[in-house]
Amino acid sequence: DTAVSQTPKYLVTQMGNDKSIKCEQNLGHDTMYWYKQDSKKFLKIMFSYNNKELIINETVPNRFSPKSPDKAHLNLHINSLELGDSAVYFCASSQALTGGTEAFFGQGTRLTVV
Amino acid sequence: GDSVTQMEGPVTLSEEAFLTINCTYTATGYPSLFWYVQYPGEGLQLLLKATKADDKGSNKGFEATYRKETTSFHLEKGSVQVSDSAVYFCALSGSGAGRRALTFGSGTRLQVQP
């Protein structure tokens, strides 16, 4: 019974295309996140939503647009894909906005732009 | 802003060797500290955490102590196994109001040889 699930796991697409990655959590958490992991394994926060409200929006090109239809789902839409967007994208969730709260991660979506 | 610095890898050890992965942080106030592990092809899993100074987190033989005086949270294990081969991430969650996304270190790859 997967806690945080992302689809697809792999995504290969051409430059200029638009693509979406979906994320769902069944933990009843209030907060969800998107992280980007580059080729050197460095992880950086992109967005965070709390109860469908955007609370963190890091310096990310506006080609990236998160959407949260309800607190169990946080999707990531990417317009006009570029080669530099190739990375692994991780969705995560946590219970609340407190510092000691553990984040649960999905398996990741490996995006390759060709 | 908050930051986490980890020792660079890869760290290569023989089975049953002692492991230390250094982690230091910069943050205001009293952050919570975490170690996450990423096995090949998988998402991140919480390994252990500590939420206040002098706390010791432990799990699966791994330990780390929250040292505020040295702003450190070094990961240790007395006897590593081949199955411990993975990438280890140190992370913090700030204590201020508002954002609660994790700030990660760059990750340290551990390779354990039989």
PDB file of C-alpha atoms in Angstrom, chain B residues 43-109:
ATOM      1  CA  GLY B  43      13.055   7.428  -3.270  1.00  0.00           C
ATOM      2  CA  LEU B  44      14.386   8.793  -0.004  1.00  0.00           C
ATOM      3  CA  GLN B  45      13.611   7.094   3.283  1.00  0.00           C
ATOM      4  CA  LEU B  46      14.009   8.604   6.709  1.00  0.00           C
ATOM      5  CA  LEU B  47      16.847   6.889   8.557  1.00  0.00           C
ATOM      6  CA  LEU B  48      16.810   8.872  11.800  1.00  0.00           C
ATOM      7  CA  LYS B  49      16.127  12.304  13.212  1.00  0.00           C
ATOM      8  CA  ALA B  50      16.760  14.578  16.197  1.00  0.00           C
ATOM      9  CA  THR B  51      14.676  17.581  17.087  1.00  0.00           C
ATOM     10  CA  LYS B  52      16.664  19.271  19.855  1.00  0.00           C
ATOM     11  CA  ALA B  53      20.217  19.723  21.061  1.00  0.00           C
ATOM     12  CA  ASP B  54      21.923  16.628  22.519  1.00  0.00           C
ATOM     13  CA  ASP B  55      19.211  14.317  21.170  1.00  0.00           C
ATOM     14  CA  LYS B  56      20.532  11.118  19.644  1.00  0.00           C
ATOM     15  CA  GLY B  57      18.666   9.596  16.720  1.00  0.00           C
ATOM     16  CA  SER B  58      19.198   5.908  16.012  1.00  0.00           C
ATOM     17  CA  ASN B  59      17.880   3.254  13.647  1.00  0.00           C
ATOM     18  CA  LYS B  60      19.202   0.024  12.070  1.00  0.00           C
ATOM     19  CA  GLY B  61      22.538   0.406  13.879  1.00  0.00           C
ATOM     20  CA  PHE B  62      23.037   3.976  12.660  1.00  0.00           C
ATOM     21  CA  GLU B  63      23.342   6.845  15.151  1.00  0.00           C
ATOM     22  CA  ALA B  64      23.700  10.612  15.035  1.00  0.00           C
ATOM     23  CA  THR B  65      23.816  13.164  17.869  1.00  0.00           C
ATOM     24  CA  TYR B  66      22.546  16.740  17.515  1.00  0.00           C
ATOM     25  CA  ARG B  67      25.499  18.909  18.607  1.00  0.00           C
ATOM     26  CA  LYS B  68      24.478  22.551  18.754  1.00  0.00           C
ATOM     27  CA  GLU B  69      27.866  23.775  19.956  1.00  0.00           C
ATOM     28  CA  THR B  70      29.552  22.421  16.819  1.00  0.00           C
ATOM     29  CA  THR B  71      26.444  22.658  14.582  1.00  0.00           C
ATOM     30  CA  SER B  72      26.974  19.063  13.584  1.00  0.00           C
ATOM     31  CA  PHE B  73      24.962  15.865  13.099  1.00  0.00           C
ATOM     32  CA  HIS B  74      27.484  13.222  12.071  1.00  0.00           C
ATOM     33  CA  LEU B  75      26.206   9.789  11.049  1.00  0.00           C
ATOM     34  CA  GLU B  76      27.935   6.721  12.497  1.00  0.00           C
ATOM     35  CA  LYS B  77      27.618   2.960  12.321  1.00  0.00           C
ATOM     36  CA  GLY B  78      29.839   0.495  14.076  1.00  0.00           C
ATOM     37  CA  SER B  79      29.842  -2.257  11.472  1.00  0.00           C
ATOM     38  CA  VAL B  80      28.599  -1.663   7.940  1.00  0.00           C
ATOM     39  CA  GLN B  81      27.114  -4.303   5.663  1.00  0.00           C
ATOM     40  CA  VAL B  82      27.004  -4.583   1.885  1.00  0.00           C
ATOM     41  CA  SER B  83      23.279  -3.819   2.103  1.00  0.00           C
ATOM     42  CA  ASP B  84      24.102  -0.373   3.556  1.00  0.00           C
ATOM     43  CA  SER B  85      25.465   0.737   0.159  1.00  0.00           C
ATOM     44  CA  ALA B  86      23.382   3.783  -0.758  1.00  0.00           C
ATOM     45  CA  VAL B  87      23.441   7.573  -0.873  1.00  0.00           C
ATOM     46  CA  TYR B  88      23.008   9.266   2.508  1.00  0.00           C
ATOM     47  CA  PHE B  89      21.576  12.764   2.849  1.00  0.00           C
ATOM     48  CA  CYS B  90      21.781  15.039   5.857  1.00  0.00           C
ATOM     49  CA  ALA B  91      18.915  17.525   6.056  1.00  0.00           C
ATOM     50  CA  LEU B  92      17.437  20.176   8.297  1.00  0.00           C
ATOM     51  CA  SER B  93      14.049  21.734   8.807  1.00  0.00           C
ATOM     52  CA  GLY B  94      14.086  25.286  10.078  1.00  0.00           C
ATOM     53  CA  SER B  95      12.430  26.346  13.295  1.00  0.00           C
ATOM     54  CA  GLY B  96      11.014  29.683  12.157  1.00  0.00           C
ATOM     55  CA  ALA B  97       7.387  30.285  11.288  1.00  0.00           C
ATOM     56  CA  GLY B  98       6.248  29.557   7.750  1.00  0.00           C
ATOM     57  CA  ARG B  99       8.322  27.360   5.494  1.00  0.00           C
ATOM     58  CA  ARG B 100       9.001  23.809   6.544  1.00  0.00           C
ATOM     59  CA  ALA B 101      10.654  22.308   3.491  1.00  0.00           C
ATOM     60  CA  LEU B 102      13.762  20.254   4.125  1.00  0.00           C
ATOM     61  CA  THR B 103      17.139  21.689   3.155  1.00  0.00           C
ATOM     62  CA  PHE B 104      19.435  18.879   2.030  1.00  0.00           C
ATOM     63  CA  GLY B 105      23.158  18.390   1.902  1.00  0.00           C
ATOM     64  CA  SER B 106      24.721  17.210  -1.340  1.00  0.00           C
ATOM     65  CA  GLY B 107      24.568  13.530  -0.396  1.00  0.00           C
ATOM     66  CA  THR B 108      27.361  11.044   0.313  1.00  0.00           C
ATOM     67  CA  ARG B 109      27.556   7.787  -1.604  1.00  0.00           C
TER      68      ARG B 109
END
